[in-house]
Coordinates of C-alpha atoms in Angstrom, one line a residue:
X22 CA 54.2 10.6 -25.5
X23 CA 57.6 11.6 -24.0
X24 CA 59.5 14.7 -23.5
X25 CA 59.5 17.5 -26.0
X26 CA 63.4 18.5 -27.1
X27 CA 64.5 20.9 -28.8
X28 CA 64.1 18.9 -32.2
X29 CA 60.7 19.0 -31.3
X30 CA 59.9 22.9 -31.4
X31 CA 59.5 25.0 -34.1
X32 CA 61.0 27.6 -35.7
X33 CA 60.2 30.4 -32.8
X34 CA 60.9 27.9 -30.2
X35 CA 57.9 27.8 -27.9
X36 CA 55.4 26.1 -30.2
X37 CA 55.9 22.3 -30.7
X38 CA 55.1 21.0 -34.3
X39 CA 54.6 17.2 -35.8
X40 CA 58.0 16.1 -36.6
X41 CA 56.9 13.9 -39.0
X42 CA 55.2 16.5 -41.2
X43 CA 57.3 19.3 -42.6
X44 CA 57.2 22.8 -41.2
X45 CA 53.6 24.8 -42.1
X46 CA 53.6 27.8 -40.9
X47 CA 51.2 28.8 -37.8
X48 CA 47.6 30.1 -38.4
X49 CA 48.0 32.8 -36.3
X50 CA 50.7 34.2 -38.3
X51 CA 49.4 33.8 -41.4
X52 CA 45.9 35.3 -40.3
X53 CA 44.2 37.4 -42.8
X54 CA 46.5 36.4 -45.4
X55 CA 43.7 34.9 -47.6
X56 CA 41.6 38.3 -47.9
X57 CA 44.2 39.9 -49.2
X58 CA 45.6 37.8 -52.0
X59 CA 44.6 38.7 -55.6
X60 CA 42.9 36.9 -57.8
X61 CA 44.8 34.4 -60.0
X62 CA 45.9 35.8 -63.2
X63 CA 46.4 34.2 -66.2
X64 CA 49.8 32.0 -66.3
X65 CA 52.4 33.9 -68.2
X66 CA 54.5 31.0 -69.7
X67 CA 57.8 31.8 -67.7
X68 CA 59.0 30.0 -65.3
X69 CA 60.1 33.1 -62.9
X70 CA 57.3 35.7 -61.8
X71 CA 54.4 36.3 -60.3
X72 CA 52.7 34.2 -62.8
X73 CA 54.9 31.7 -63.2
X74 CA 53.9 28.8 -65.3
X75 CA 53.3 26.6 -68.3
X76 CA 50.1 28.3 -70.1
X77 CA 47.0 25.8 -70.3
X78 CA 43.3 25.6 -70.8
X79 CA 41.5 24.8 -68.3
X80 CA 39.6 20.9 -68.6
X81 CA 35.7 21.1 -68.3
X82 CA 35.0 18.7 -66.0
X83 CA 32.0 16.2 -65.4
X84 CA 29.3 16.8 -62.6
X85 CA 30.2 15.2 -59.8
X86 CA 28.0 13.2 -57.5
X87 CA 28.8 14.5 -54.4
X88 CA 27.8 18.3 -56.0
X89 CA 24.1 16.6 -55.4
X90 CA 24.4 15.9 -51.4
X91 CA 21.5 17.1 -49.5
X92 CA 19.2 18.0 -53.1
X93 CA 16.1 16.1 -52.5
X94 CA 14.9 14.1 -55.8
X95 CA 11.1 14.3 -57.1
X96 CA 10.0 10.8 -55.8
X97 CA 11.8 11.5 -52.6
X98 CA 9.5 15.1 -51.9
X99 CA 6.6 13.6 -53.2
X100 CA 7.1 10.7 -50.9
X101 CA 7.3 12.8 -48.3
X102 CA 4.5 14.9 -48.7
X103 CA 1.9 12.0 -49.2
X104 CA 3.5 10.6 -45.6
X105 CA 2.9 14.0 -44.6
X106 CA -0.5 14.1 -45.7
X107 CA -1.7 11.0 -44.4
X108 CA -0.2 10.8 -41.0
X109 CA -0.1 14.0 -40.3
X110 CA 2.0 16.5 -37.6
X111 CA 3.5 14.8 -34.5
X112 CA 2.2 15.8 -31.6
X113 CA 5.4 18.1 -31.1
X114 CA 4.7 19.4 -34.2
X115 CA 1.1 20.5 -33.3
X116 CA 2.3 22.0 -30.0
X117 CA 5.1 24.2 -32.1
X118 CA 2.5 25.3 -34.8
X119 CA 0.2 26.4 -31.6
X120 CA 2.7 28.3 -30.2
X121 CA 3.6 30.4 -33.8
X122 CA -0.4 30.8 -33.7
X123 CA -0.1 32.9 -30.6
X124 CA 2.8 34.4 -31.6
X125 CA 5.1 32.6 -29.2
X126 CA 8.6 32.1 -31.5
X127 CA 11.1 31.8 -29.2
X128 CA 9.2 29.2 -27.1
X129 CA 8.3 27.5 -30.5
X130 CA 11.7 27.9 -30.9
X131 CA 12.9 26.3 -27.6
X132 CA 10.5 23.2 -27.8
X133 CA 11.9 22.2 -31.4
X134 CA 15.5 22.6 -30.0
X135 CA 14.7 20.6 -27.2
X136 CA 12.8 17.9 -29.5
X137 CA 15.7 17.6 -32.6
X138 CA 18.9 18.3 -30.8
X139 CA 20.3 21.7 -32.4
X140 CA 19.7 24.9 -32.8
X141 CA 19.7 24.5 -36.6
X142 CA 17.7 21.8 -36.7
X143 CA 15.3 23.3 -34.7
X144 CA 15.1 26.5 -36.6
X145 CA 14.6 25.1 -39.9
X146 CA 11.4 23.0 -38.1
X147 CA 10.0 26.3 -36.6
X148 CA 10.1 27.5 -40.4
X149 CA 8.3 24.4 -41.6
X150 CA 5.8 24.8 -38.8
X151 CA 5.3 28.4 -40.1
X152 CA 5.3 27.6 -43.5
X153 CA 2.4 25.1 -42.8
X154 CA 0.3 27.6 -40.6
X155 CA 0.7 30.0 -43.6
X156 CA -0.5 27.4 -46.2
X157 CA -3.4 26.7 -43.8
X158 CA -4.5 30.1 -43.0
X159 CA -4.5 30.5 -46.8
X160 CA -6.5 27.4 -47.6
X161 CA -8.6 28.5 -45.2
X162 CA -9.2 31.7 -46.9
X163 CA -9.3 31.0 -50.2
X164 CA -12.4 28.8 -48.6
X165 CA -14.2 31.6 -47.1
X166 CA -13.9 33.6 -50.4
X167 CA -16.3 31.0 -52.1

């Protein structure tokens, strides 16, 4: 690295900056600065102002492919749910859905965390868990009724 000089420090003189970069101001000064801006108006056609600028239409642009990330497709779901249906819950599965069946949540909660990794992760599995209990429950129902 080497030693910080003077060149080296920024603008208040404590807080050292890339010196290859131009000067951005800090975050912590600018805090809250976003909230409070208003929203864009409509370009005035002068070059001085608050709306400053040469007046244009906006372009329409084309989908783009990365707006689709994380959407699953139809083949893709129904893929799924015929795996699903044939092989069935893992055995951490079964041991989370038994767990929502006694009213256990957080502890469903914990074993999915412990199985996938993340908190997320694991709360979106406890809600698919849930979701098939529910569907079950009313299978099983709509059985009775007959």
């Amino acid at each position: 690295m080497g030693l910080i000089t003077e060149a080296h420090l920024g603008p208040i003189g404590t807080e050292p900056y890339n010196v290859n970069s131009q000067f951005y101001p800090l975050k912590h000064l600018t805090a809250g600065a976003s909230e409070e801006m208003a929203p864009n108006q409509p370009k005035s056609g002068l070059f001085v102002g608050l709306n400053k600028g040469h007046v244009v239409t906006p372009k329409e642009l084309a989908p783009r492919p990365s707006d689709r990330k994380g959407k699953t497709s139809k083949r893709v779901h129904f893929v799924r749910s015929l795996i699903r249906e044939v092989a069935g819950f893992a055995p951490y599965e079964k041991r989370i859905t038994e767990l929502l069946k006694v009213g256990k949540d957080k502890r469903a909660l914990k074993v999915a965390k412990r199985k996938l990794g993340t908190h997320k992760r694991a709360k979106k599995k406890r809600e698919e868990m849930a979701s098939a209990l529910r569907k079950m429950r009313a299978a099983a129902g709509g059985e009775k009724k007959k």
